[in-house]
Amino acid sequence: MKNTVFIIDGYGQIFRHYYAFMSNPLKDKNGRNVSAVYGFFSTFFSIINKYKPEYFCVAMDTGGKTFRHELFPDYKANRIKTPEDLISQIPLITDILKEMNVSVYSQTSMEADDVIATVCLNAKKEGIKPVIVTSDKDLMQLVDSEVSVLRPPTSNSKSYVFCGPNEVKDIYGVMPDQIVDYLTILGDVSDNVPGIRGLGEVSAVKLLSEFGTLDSVYDNMDRHSKAVANKLLASKDRIELSRELIKLKNDLFELKISDFMNMKTDKISYYKSVEKFKQIGSKRLVELVCEMSSEDEIERIEKKEKKSETIIQDNVLTGFDIKERLKSLDDKQIRSYFDCGIAQWMLNSDYGDYSEDVVFSLYGVDAEDEENKMGILRKELIDRLKESSLYELFTGMEMPLLRVLSDMEKNGILINADELNTYSLELNEKCKEIEKSVWDLCGKEFNLNSPKQLQEVLFIDRNLPTGKKTKSGFSTDSDVLQELFIKTEDIVPKLILDYRMYNKLLNTYVNVLPSLVSEKTGRIHTTFLQTGTGTGRLSSKNPNLQNIPVRTEEGRRIRSAFIPSSGCKLLSADYSQIELAVLADMTSDEALKKAFIDGSDVHKETAALIFNVIPELVTSQMRSIAKTINFGVIYGMSSFRLSQDLGISNKAAKDFIDTYFDKYRKVKNFIEEVKEQAFNNGYVRTKLGHIRYINDIRSANANLRQAAERSAVNTVIQGTASEIMKLSMISIYN
């Protein structure tokens, strides 16, 4: 796009990507959140690659008080404090931008929106057309015949959309030059801008459509209904303040043509970001840099990459993250391989960091020759694996699984984005309906996402009993809301829970999944983690496809959006109650084994034993209690936790557990044996031999020791179940 400057709303992009990954944040090798860094630069490269603007810059906030706080000390007073792990990513993002020679503009005591307004005005003076990349409605006031906005994907669309004056009118019902008055009427709860109480979007559009401006609305008071006139008069003294808070300043600084020449995209040195992207462990961003860079820049990157290349030695490909290499090479090129990171994970699955530098330093390997360095490390790891009786498990299960996961990641899965977009509209509508119901019940409008405002409504306005206390006041977390609803039968806590559930589905899956579809393949490509858990259970990220709810109608609706390729079908295969089956096998408890051998309902059989009735007389409530106990045993559930889950007394819960162990005596013996083994050895083993060291098993602190005991029992059962699943995946793949 020649003669066009793209202006990125920096903070808007950073916040958007941080919260998009909130339920499953991306982390670097030191465990630091880097979701915003990854999301920001993925978008950065995508926009430049797709639209090819001639000029490019980023506008940022400087933080702290602005001139708007001087006008109105309570400006943004309702804002929730920005999370520390988001704030910590901002300097890294600005450093990378500056290293790449990208122009970044900010000004003390001003907001990024004012910076953007100033850049737009200066660009127009130089005959350059500005495009603002943002989802912020405040910036729509800048749109005119020369200035447009590029809006990120929303629930209605999976692609970016250009907004000129007509599109602004379609979205908001008013023209861009009416946006300031429109927002003045509405106010802003998150920014604490007063607005006109009692007038919403429909009223604002109607008034401005009829009278043109807010001043004209007040000049014609005799033409309004009594109700509207009263609302207008009641807020008249706040109008000028609200308008001043919303209107953007565009005279912060002056830019000359030489400044715009420095913004030219052909001056961006993409390759300078490689080291930073490698430090946060993002190979995808490094790949994007290579796609954007010139041939001589790629040569520089490749020289830096040489030292961490996978080494082929003795016909065994040896290195770290072999799974990525397998995706890019044909099967015939790599027949045998050794992943050093996975080998180290098997030796200590709770260590947490299995990266190249860390593993080399653990074994003191520091040979100058790269090939010898990797070979030495492989020999050292093989010796350790054999000493721990893990080598056969490593070569017979974990390495074959690596190829399976590589192909799964490479293949990806199709989704029906239209179905998710439709569902997004429905969920948004449900959220609005709940919000209105809550407002009606509480007699006032407030931000349902604000803990501070919710505390006021629940514990002051509605005088509900308070629960546990946090630094910011009495807790409003899900457990507290659920307990309030049960104890008081007040419907508001239940509505808040529903609102949060729909919001979580929207922000974790429904709105996010379509944006993660690869432009190249049209599929979603998750990353499966072999070393993500201490028990050996597989996990996935970017996106997490294993946590989509399955037992709720909403979760099943999301899952229905995953579709097979043309001419194919999706097959769902699972082991029934696999962890309980493992428990039955490892304990050799006849009563528990019989339920599986006979193919009967194990929870029903357990209920019959606990309640001392024949299976035919087991009620759904009895079965539910038995099911909770069956799975609770695996995770070392206490009587207190069981009482909380079932809503019964602690004594009743203890009686249930005691009766359970009385009926399944070998289960009790097995649990005690595992605890004893963990205490004596410092670790436990799964049925196939995977080791997990159990920290704190000998701790003098009872809470830490009991948590360690629960971890030991869970590892043996869940770890064995994970191994069965892995072997099945390999068999099916073969």
XYZ file of C-alpha atoms in Angstrom:
734
model
C 0.000 0.000 0.000
C 2.037 2.883 -1.353
C 1.987 6.265 0.386
C 0.273 4.717 3.425
C 1.452 4.697 7.050
C 0.219 1.916 9.319
C 0.060 3.028 12.970
C -0.154 0.180 15.466
C -2.034 0.798 18.703
C 0.770 -0.858 20.704
C -0.900 -1.289 24.084
C -4.127 -2.402 22.443
C -2.300 -5.209 20.640
C -0.289 -6.182 23.732
C -3.368 -6.442 25.959
C -5.347 -8.277 23.281
C -2.756 -11.023 22.882
C -1.998 -11.332 26.594
C -5.637 -12.039 27.401
C -6.133 -14.271 24.338
C -3.660 -16.740 25.890
C -4.647 -16.083 29.491
C -5.963 -19.591 30.191
C -2.859 -21.200 28.704
C -0.023 -18.633 28.609
C 3.077 -19.131 26.489
C 6.224 -19.276 28.626
C 9.944 -19.110 27.982
C 12.471 -21.581 29.387
C 12.569 -19.640 32.680
C 8.809 -19.886 33.118
C 8.130 -16.230 32.255
C 4.937 -15.317 30.411
C 5.720 -14.290 26.800
C 2.202 -14.513 25.308
C 2.024 -10.796 24.526
C 5.475 -10.839 22.873
C 4.530 -13.789 20.670
C 1.094 -12.425 19.767
C 2.314 -8.882 19.124
C 5.075 -9.885 16.729
C 3.012 -12.566 14.980
C 0.496 -9.813 14.184
C 3.308 -7.364 13.337
C 4.813 -9.694 10.720
C 1.396 -10.726 9.405
C 0.255 -7.143 8.828
C 3.430 -6.049 7.059
C 3.494 -9.212 4.943
C -0.176 -9.004 3.960
C -0.708 -5.257 3.418
C 2.866 -4.136 2.609
C 2.511 -0.516 3.810
C 5.175 1.947 2.724
C 5.500 3.429 6.219
C 5.048 1.841 9.641
C 5.181 2.928 13.292
C 3.972 1.918 16.761
C 2.308 4.184 19.350
C 2.795 3.345 23.033
C 1.661 4.662 26.419
C 4.321 5.748 28.885
C 2.302 4.715 31.942
C 1.502 6.887 34.928
C -0.845 9.867 35.237
C -1.957 11.840 32.162
C -3.482 15.278 31.629
C -6.893 13.568 31.892
C -6.165 12.693 35.525
C -5.588 16.404 36.156
C -9.003 17.143 34.639
C -10.667 14.313 36.569
C -8.710 12.622 39.422
C -11.003 9.564 39.270
C -10.204 8.942 35.584
C -9.698 5.177 35.088
C -10.139 4.643 38.847
C -12.180 1.500 38.180
C -9.451 -0.169 36.139
C -8.167 -3.467 37.490
C -4.421 -3.302 38.123
C -2.457 -4.468 35.088
C -0.959 -7.946 35.757
C 2.764 -7.907 36.519
C 3.510 -10.623 33.945
C 1.963 -8.379 31.268
C 3.869 -5.260 32.352
C 7.152 -7.186 32.303
C 6.723 -7.976 28.585
C 6.344 -4.348 27.443
C 10.043 -3.344 27.696
C 11.036 -6.475 25.765
C 8.579 -5.635 22.968
C 9.788 -2.015 22.680
C 13.452 -3.119 22.778
C 12.902 -5.574 19.916
C 11.070 -2.918 17.876
C 13.886 -0.430 18.333
C 16.536 -3.043 17.491
C 14.676 -3.698 14.244
C 14.638 0.044 13.506
C 10.853 0.361 13.857
C 9.708 3.860 14.869
C 8.041 3.870 18.306
C 6.254 7.044 19.464
C 5.095 7.960 22.972
C 4.860 11.077 25.117
C 4.846 11.629 28.874
C 1.449 12.488 30.425
C -0.278 11.576 27.172
C -1.989 8.382 26.058
C -1.137 6.361 22.979
C -4.473 7.455 21.431
C -3.290 11.098 21.497
C 0.035 10.047 19.951
C -1.870 8.248 17.167
C -4.043 11.331 16.569
C -0.906 13.466 16.269
C 0.811 11.065 13.830
C -2.378 11.009 11.709
C -2.551 14.800 11.468
C 1.137 15.070 10.530
C 0.812 12.295 7.935
C -2.108 14.027 6.249
C -0.070 17.247 6.052
C 2.597 15.306 4.146
C 0.027 13.690 1.827
C 0.386 10.254 3.451
C -2.735 8.206 4.228
C -2.873 6.856 7.811
C -4.270 3.428 8.715
C -4.735 2.823 12.467
C -4.511 -0.829 13.543
C -6.801 -0.984 16.575
C -10.040 -2.256 18.091
C -10.425 0.834 20.301
C -13.711 2.631 19.633
C -12.235 5.955 20.887
C -9.949 6.059 17.831
C -12.930 5.898 15.464
C -13.246 9.694 15.965
C -10.149 10.086 13.759
C -11.663 8.344 10.713
C -12.337 10.526 7.700
C -11.860 10.432 3.929
C -8.087 10.014 4.423
C -7.822 8.123 7.719
C -9.092 4.557 8.097
C -8.993 1.952 10.854
C -7.926 -1.681 10.409
C -9.947 -3.636 12.978
C -8.628 -7.012 14.251
C -10.770 -10.139 13.832
C -13.957 -10.170 15.922
C -16.655 -12.701 16.659
C -18.271 -11.759 13.345
C -15.179 -12.107 11.180
C -11.911 -14.032 11.304
C -10.064 -11.481 9.169
C -8.998 -7.851 9.590
C -11.518 -5.286 8.316
C -10.883 -1.759 6.983
C -13.204 0.876 8.424
C -13.850 4.152 6.655
C -16.661 6.609 7.504
C -19.416 4.350 6.136
C -18.181 1.312 8.065
C -18.052 3.370 11.284
C -21.696 4.334 10.657
C -22.587 0.650 10.066
C -20.930 -0.447 13.314
C -21.929 2.349 15.691
C -24.895 3.981 13.981
C -23.198 7.395 13.843
C -20.597 9.052 11.602
C -16.967 9.463 12.774
C -17.417 13.187 13.488
C -20.230 12.207 15.911
C -18.185 9.586 17.785
C -17.008 12.017 20.494
C -20.593 13.063 21.265
C -21.743 9.428 21.011
C -19.160 8.296 23.576
C -19.860 11.352 25.749
C -23.485 10.228 26.044
C -22.523 6.622 26.808
C -19.641 7.346 29.146
C -17.138 4.576 29.810
C -17.317 2.299 32.853
C -13.748 1.021 32.444
C -12.305 4.569 32.138
C -14.794 5.950 34.701
C -16.020 8.600 32.247
C -19.386 9.821 33.669
C -21.622 10.043 30.559
C -25.399 10.562 30.776
C -26.867 8.097 33.251
C -29.793 6.135 31.856
C -29.057 6.673 28.149
C -27.586 3.742 26.225
C -26.434 3.036 22.659
C -29.921 3.082 21.118
C -30.801 6.435 22.705
C -27.432 7.943 21.743
C -27.826 6.941 18.090
C -31.420 8.181 17.993
C -30.582 11.581 19.480
C -27.540 12.203 17.272
C -29.353 11.005 14.154
C -32.120 13.521 14.814
C -30.132 16.490 16.143
C -26.637 15.970 14.711
C -24.637 17.066 17.766
C -24.926 16.829 21.538
C -24.994 20.632 21.788
C -28.009 20.616 19.483
C -29.620 17.942 21.651
C -29.400 20.325 24.641
C -30.540 23.299 22.536
C -33.814 21.481 21.794
C -34.868 20.322 25.265
C -38.536 20.990 24.533
C -38.528 18.313 21.816
C -37.585 15.407 24.124
C -39.836 13.174 26.195
C -40.002 14.029 29.880
C -37.941 10.970 30.830
C -35.134 11.755 28.348
C -35.175 15.462 29.254
C -34.776 14.637 32.952
C -31.792 12.369 32.208
C -30.166 15.037 30.042
C -30.631 17.728 32.708
C -29.401 15.493 35.530
C -26.067 14.956 33.727
C -25.634 18.383 32.126
C -22.941 19.504 34.564
C -20.765 16.501 33.597
C -21.049 16.807 29.798
C -18.084 19.082 29.112
C -15.853 17.026 31.403
C -16.831 13.775 29.672
C -16.247 15.323 26.254
C -12.808 16.616 27.238
C -11.825 13.188 28.550
C -12.876 11.470 25.312
C -11.612 13.990 22.725
C -8.103 13.205 21.479
C -5.277 15.736 21.263
C -3.478 15.889 17.912
C -0.845 18.568 18.512
C 1.717 16.800 20.701
C 4.642 17.085 18.280
C 5.523 17.855 14.679
C 6.715 15.292 12.146
C 8.507 16.209 8.938
C 8.903 14.173 5.763
C 12.333 13.035 7.020
C 10.612 11.442 10.026
C 8.310 9.526 7.722
C 11.273 8.414 5.624
C 12.640 6.785 8.801
C 9.349 4.884 9.092
C 9.742 3.187 5.704
C 9.232 -0.558 5.991
C 12.187 -1.284 3.723
C 14.420 0.079 6.516
C 13.256 -2.522 9.047
C 16.074 -4.927 10.002
C 14.041 -8.022 10.832
C 17.043 -10.268 11.453
C 18.092 -8.207 14.493
C 15.172 -9.691 16.448
C 16.352 -13.300 16.095
C 18.430 -13.504 19.284
C 15.583 -12.158 21.422
C 13.100 -14.578 19.845
C 15.483 -17.476 20.464
C 15.838 -16.388 24.105
C 12.078 -16.676 24.634
C 12.086 -20.047 22.853
C 9.865 -19.039 19.917
C 10.999 -20.924 16.825
C 7.861 -19.774 15.012
C 8.876 -16.110 15.331
C 12.361 -16.977 14.074
C 10.728 -18.676 11.063
C 8.631 -15.562 10.416
C 11.766 -13.401 10.562
C 13.358 -15.613 7.893
C 10.266 -15.277 5.708
C 10.464 -11.477 5.977
C 14.249 -11.101 5.615
C 16.413 -10.627 2.537
C 18.883 -13.324 1.358
C 21.957 -11.736 2.976
C 20.036 -11.315 6.260
C 18.973 -14.977 6.178
C 22.629 -15.914 5.723
C 23.478 -14.056 8.945
C 20.659 -15.848 10.798
C 21.769 -19.242 9.520
C 25.324 -18.652 10.709
C 23.999 -17.968 14.218
C 21.765 -21.025 14.045
C 24.642 -23.367 13.104
C 25.781 -23.972 16.663
C 22.387 -25.366 17.725
C 21.786 -27.543 14.673
C 20.773 -31.160 15.170
C 23.804 -33.419 14.755
C 23.626 -36.693 12.788
C 26.125 -39.129 14.278
C 26.423 -42.898 13.898
C 23.236 -42.745 11.770
C 21.311 -41.362 14.805
C 19.982 -37.808 14.533
C 20.852 -36.299 17.916
C 19.650 -32.933 19.366
C 16.904 -30.980 21.075
C 13.276 -30.629 19.968
C 13.691 -33.311 17.307
C 9.918 -33.164 16.821
C 10.287 -29.860 14.969
C 13.003 -31.347 12.729
C 10.800 -34.328 11.887
C 8.053 -31.988 10.686
C 10.349 -30.388 8.151
C 12.095 -33.525 6.872
C 10.939 -36.592 4.979
C 10.702 -39.866 6.949
C 13.499 -41.371 4.860
C 15.904 -38.661 5.980
C 15.641 -39.491 9.686
C 15.131 -43.123 10.623
C 16.725 -43.074 14.079
C 16.898 -40.142 16.471
C 17.738 -39.208 20.064
C 16.093 -36.219 21.756
C 18.342 -35.046 24.591
C 15.649 -32.891 26.204
C 13.227 -35.807 26.530
C 16.034 -38.049 27.827
C 16.762 -35.540 30.603
C 13.021 -35.245 31.369
C 12.877 -39.011 31.902
C 15.747 -38.771 34.371
C 14.018 -35.992 36.333
C 10.509 -35.180 35.156
C 9.982 -32.359 37.676
C 13.117 -30.369 36.826
C 11.154 -28.061 34.526
C 13.818 -26.893 32.048
C 15.166 -29.294 29.417
C 16.649 -26.739 27.023
C 20.008 -27.127 25.307
C 22.065 -24.756 27.460
C 20.659 -26.117 30.726
C 21.217 -29.797 29.896
C 24.748 -29.187 28.623
C 25.601 -27.338 31.841
C 24.081 -30.108 33.992
C 26.611 -32.601 32.599
C 29.529 -30.194 32.308
C 29.817 -30.850 28.567
C 31.775 -28.023 26.969
C 33.574 -29.450 23.935
C 34.462 -26.882 21.276
C 33.671 -29.227 18.398
C 29.874 -29.159 17.939
C 29.572 -32.765 16.727
C 31.623 -34.141 19.598
C 29.720 -31.947 22.051
C 26.358 -33.499 21.101
C 27.856 -36.987 20.907
C 29.365 -36.706 24.387
C 26.015 -35.560 25.775
C 24.149 -38.441 24.094
C 26.576 -41.012 25.563
C 26.234 -39.446 29.023
C 22.443 -39.517 28.841
C 22.335 -43.126 27.583
C 24.519 -44.222 30.496
C 22.241 -42.451 32.983
C 19.090 -43.894 31.368
C 20.505 -47.410 31.566
C 21.549 -46.930 35.205
C 17.963 -45.958 36.043
C 16.418 -48.789 33.955
C 14.803 -46.209 31.669
C 16.606 -46.764 28.380
C 14.155 -49.340 26.987
C 11.200 -47.124 27.892
C 12.923 -44.167 26.214
C 13.685 -46.030 22.961
C 10.554 -48.207 22.934
C 7.928 -45.616 23.837
C 9.006 -41.979 24.104
C 11.022 -41.798 20.872
C 8.411 -43.597 18.700
C 5.752 -41.333 20.247
C 7.785 -38.291 19.220
C 7.212 -39.128 15.529
C 3.488 -39.671 16.163
C 3.150 -36.268 17.802
C 5.215 -34.638 15.064
C 2.822 -35.928 12.396
C -0.216 -34.944 14.466
C 1.115 -31.390 14.782
C 2.004 -31.264 11.099
C -1.414 -32.540 9.998
C -3.416 -30.272 12.294
C -7.211 -30.323 12.383
C -9.943 -28.523 10.473
C -12.499 -26.298 12.168
C -15.743 -24.802 10.959
C -14.994 -21.129 11.674
C -18.493 -20.081 10.603
C -19.983 -22.314 13.301
C -17.761 -20.717 15.951
C -18.540 -17.213 14.683
C -22.261 -17.970 14.918
C -21.820 -19.362 18.402
C -19.814 -16.278 19.370
C -22.793 -14.078 18.523
C -25.047 -16.291 20.632
C -22.697 -16.256 23.627
C -22.216 -12.486 23.381
C -25.981 -12.091 23.370
C -26.266 -14.361 26.428
C -23.646 -12.259 28.225
C -25.579 -9.071 27.436
C -28.834 -10.638 28.642
C -27.209 -11.757 31.900
C -25.593 -8.350 32.350
C -28.962 -6.619 31.933
C -30.669 -9.070 34.314
C -28.005 -8.467 36.961
C -28.274 -4.694 36.525
C -32.071 -4.876 36.847
C -31.854 -7.043 39.975
C -29.212 -4.807 41.551
C -30.846 -1.545 40.536
C -27.731 -0.104 38.899
C -25.223 -0.642 36.122
C -21.723 -1.805 36.999
C -18.808 -3.731 35.471
C -19.439 -7.443 36.090
C -15.727 -8.115 35.474
C -14.606 -5.740 38.232
C -13.996 -7.546 41.575
C -14.094 -4.192 43.391
C -17.506 -3.225 41.999
C -18.809 -6.759 42.489
C -17.702 -6.710 46.138
C -19.706 -3.522 46.654
C -22.830 -4.951 45.003
C -22.767 -8.324 46.772
C -21.519 -7.480 50.238
C -22.756 -3.904 50.713
C -25.766 -3.349 48.461
C -27.166 -6.894 48.808
C -25.671 -7.510 52.259
C -24.663 -11.095 51.443
C -22.346 -12.930 53.887
C -18.636 -12.493 53.165
C -16.252 -15.410 52.704
C -12.464 -15.543 52.496
C -10.563 -12.283 52.319
C -7.966 -11.220 49.736
C -5.638 -8.212 49.491
C -8.286 -6.293 47.539
C -11.216 -7.144 49.850
C -13.544 -10.104 50.231
C -13.160 -12.781 47.579
C -15.595 -13.033 44.673
C -14.063 -16.170 43.159
C -16.165 -19.017 41.788
C -16.144 -21.088 45.000
C -17.414 -18.122 47.002
C -20.154 -17.292 44.469
C -21.283 -20.923 44.328
C -21.467 -21.076 48.134
C -23.391 -17.778 48.279
C -25.953 -19.069 45.796
C -26.431 -22.334 47.720
C -26.652 -20.704 51.153
C -28.719 -17.595 50.348
C -30.556 -18.658 47.152
C -29.745 -15.163 45.825
C -29.785 -15.498 42.029
C -27.168 -12.762 41.392
C -24.094 -14.908 42.309
C -25.428 -17.672 40.020
C -25.880 -15.209 37.142
C -22.317 -13.932 37.672
C -21.032 -17.521 37.482
C -22.922 -18.074 34.211
C -21.584 -14.788 32.846
C -18.003 -15.797 33.678
C -18.474 -19.233 32.098
C -19.723 -17.753 28.801
C -16.972 -15.126 28.837
C -14.312 -17.774 29.439
C -15.608 -19.884 26.550
C -15.573 -16.813 24.307
C -12.101 -15.613 25.252
C -10.470 -19.041 25.502
C -11.988 -20.910 22.560
C -14.839 -19.433 20.523
C -13.169 -16.135 19.571
C -9.601 -17.448 19.690
C -9.671 -20.687 17.688
C -10.582 -19.091 14.313
C -7.675 -16.646 14.679
C -5.234 -19.562 15.099
C -6.072 -21.165 11.743
C -2.960 -21.343 9.564
C -3.239 -19.261 6.390
C -1.049 -21.837 4.655
C -2.999 -25.007 5.543
C -6.396 -23.746 6.690
C -6.010 -25.881 9.843
C -5.225 -25.428 13.523
C -1.810 -26.800 14.499
C -1.412 -27.294 18.244
C 1.873 -28.198 19.956
C 1.904 -31.405 21.993
C 4.181 -31.472 25.027
C 5.894 -34.713 26.023
C 7.733 -33.073 28.887
C 4.933 -30.838 30.150
C 3.944 -32.843 33.239
C 5.682 -34.800 35.980
C 3.393 -37.814 35.548
C 4.024 -38.186 31.819
C 0.520 -37.146 30.803
C 0.511 -35.354 27.450
C -0.550 -31.728 27.261
C -1.005 -29.281 24.410
C -0.636 -25.543 23.881
C -1.179 -22.839 21.261
C -4.033 -23.691 21.496
C -4.748 -26.124 24.320
C -7.073 -28.597 22.588
C -7.277 -30.959 25.552
C -9.201 -28.736 27.957
C -12.300 -28.037 25.885
C -15.237 -29.019 28.137
C -16.965 -32.247 27.152
C -19.664 -32.677 29.790
C -21.530 -29.421 29.121
C -23.736 -28.464 26.199
C -21.540 -25.397 25.597
C -18.371 -27.504 25.458
C -19.943 -29.995 23.072
C -21.032 -27.118 20.848
C -17.411 -25.937 20.598
C -16.191 -29.483 19.905
C -18.750 -29.836 17.102
C -16.849 -27.135 15.201
C -13.930 -29.561 14.689
C -14.616 -31.304 11.396
C -13.006 -34.014 9.222
C -11.528 -33.495 5.770
C -13.753 -34.145 2.803
C -14.435 -37.877 2.455
C -13.149 -38.621 5.960
C -14.702 -39.079 9.390
C -13.570 -38.255 12.902
C -13.247 -41.283 15.182
C -13.436 -40.907 18.946
C -11.611 -43.682 20.820
C -11.039 -43.755 24.559
C -10.478 -46.157 27.423
C -13.451 -46.336 29.776
C -12.471 -45.159 33.272
C -8.805 -45.855 32.479
C -7.380 -44.585 35.770
C -9.828 -46.671 37.797
C -9.007 -49.691 35.642
C -5.313 -49.101 36.411
C -6.149 -48.800 40.106
C -8.058 -52.104 39.989
C -5.158 -53.836 38.231
C -2.384 -52.471 40.449
C -4.234 -53.154 43.704
C -5.566 -56.569 42.632
C -8.719 -55.708 44.567
C -11.233 -58.384 43.578
C -14.348 -56.253 44.145
C -12.976 -53.416 41.998
C -11.633 -55.756 39.299
C -14.957 -57.594 39.068
C -16.802 -54.449 37.952
C -14.443 -54.045 34.982
C -14.296 -57.768 34.110
C -18.098 -57.984 34.109
C -18.385 -54.788 32.095
C -20.724 -53.269 34.679
C -20.996 -49.648 35.843
C -18.055 -49.289 38.259
C -19.553 -46.223 39.985
C -22.859 -48.017 40.465
C -21.066 -51.067 41.885
C -19.092 -48.854 44.268
C -22.306 -47.120 45.372
C -23.942 -50.488 46.029
C -21.023 -51.473 48.289
C -20.847 -48.154 50.141
C -24.594 -47.883 50.754
C -25.034 -51.639 51.252
C -27.820 -52.027 48.684
C -28.233 -54.115 45.546
C -27.141 -52.317 42.319
C -30.750 -52.036 41.133
C -31.565 -49.802 44.123
C -28.672 -47.377 43.556
C -30.016 -43.861 42.905
C -28.344 -41.241 40.700
C -27.340 -39.333 43.835
C -25.708 -42.446 45.330
C -23.834 -43.059 42.083
C -22.654 -39.435 41.967
C -21.220 -39.723 45.496
C -19.487 -42.998 44.605
C -18.044 -41.490 41.427
C -16.623 -38.528 43.342
C -14.990 -40.887 45.844
C -13.673 -43.263 43.149
C -11.767 -40.474 41.424
C -11.011 -38.664 44.672
C -9.045 -41.654 45.927
C -6.677 -41.347 42.957
C -5.939 -37.733 43.861
C -5.790 -38.308 47.629
C -9.003 -36.445 48.357
C -9.460 -35.545 52.029
C -12.761 -35.776 53.900
C -12.825 -31.964 54.043
C -12.539 -31.669 50.252
C -15.184 -34.376 49.751
C -17.538 -32.531 52.107
C -17.018 -29.345 50.068
C -17.602 -31.084 46.742
C -20.729 -32.918 47.888
C -22.089 -30.181 50.156
C -22.219 -32.531 53.173
C -20.754 -32.462 56.680
C -17.111 -33.356 57.260
C -18.190 -36.316 59.437
C -20.484 -37.698 56.723
C -17.669 -37.357 54.180
C -15.240 -39.148 56.509
C -17.753 -41.947 57.010
C -18.086 -42.376 53.221
C -14.301 -42.608 52.767
C -13.903 -45.021 55.687
C -16.674 -47.231 54.275
C -15.026 -47.104 50.827
C -11.693 -48.330 52.175
C -13.445 -50.933 54.285
C -15.045 -52.368 51.137
C -11.930 -51.930 48.968
C -9.282 -52.929 51.497
C -6.561 -53.669 48.972
C -6.884 -50.128 47.633
C -6.062 -48.781 51.081
C -3.082 -51.153 51.374
C -1.822 -50.128 47.933
C -1.949 -46.416 48.799
C 0.004 -46.985 52.007
C 2.602 -49.069 50.113
C 3.126 -46.300 47.537
C 3.583 -43.711 50.294
C 6.119 -45.976 52.013
C 8.065 -46.556 48.785
C 8.154 -42.825 48.129
C 9.414 -42.154 51.657
C 12.112 -44.851 51.490
C 13.342 -44.200 47.933
C 12.529 -40.532 47.392
C 10.733 -41.444 44.154
C 7.990 -43.657 42.720
C 7.719 -45.651 39.496
C 4.829 -46.248 37.122
C 4.009 -49.782 35.990
C 6.302 -49.454 32.957
C 9.089 -47.867 34.981
C 8.843 -44.080 34.534
C 10.463 -42.370 37.543
C 9.199 -39.304 39.362
C 11.083 -37.868 42.309
C 8.750 -36.817 45.110
C 9.953 -33.639 46.795
C 8.892 -32.948 50.397
C 8.007 -36.625 51.029
C 10.090 -36.457 54.216
C 9.201 -32.873 55.103
C 8.524 -32.018 58.747
C 5.737 -29.741 57.496
C 2.591 -31.909 57.549
C 0.863 -30.001 54.738
C 3.849 -30.336 52.406
C 4.322 -34.000 53.292
C 0.654 -34.856 52.698
C 0.700 -33.037 49.334
C 3.789 -35.073 48.400
C 2.015 -38.305 49.380
C -0.960 -37.410 47.181
C 1.430 -36.648 44.321
C 3.123 -40.048 44.749
C -0.131 -42.025 44.537
C -1.430 -39.932 41.652
C 1.818 -40.369 39.695
C 1.751 -44.155 39.869
C -1.865 -44.356 38.681
C -2.080 -41.436 36.244
C 1.436 -42.071 34.942
C 0.615 -45.708 34.162
C -2.621 -44.647 32.445
C -0.596 -42.152 30.369
C 1.800 -44.893 29.277
C -1.089 -47.094 28.132
C -2.440 -44.185 26.073
C 0.986 -43.523 24.543
C 1.470 -47.156 23.532
C -2.016 -47.154 22.003
C -1.237 -44.008 20.000
C 1.924 -45.627 18.634
C 0.056 -48.848 17.749
C -2.745 -46.987 15.963
C -0.212 -44.831 14.101
C 1.735 -47.913 12.972
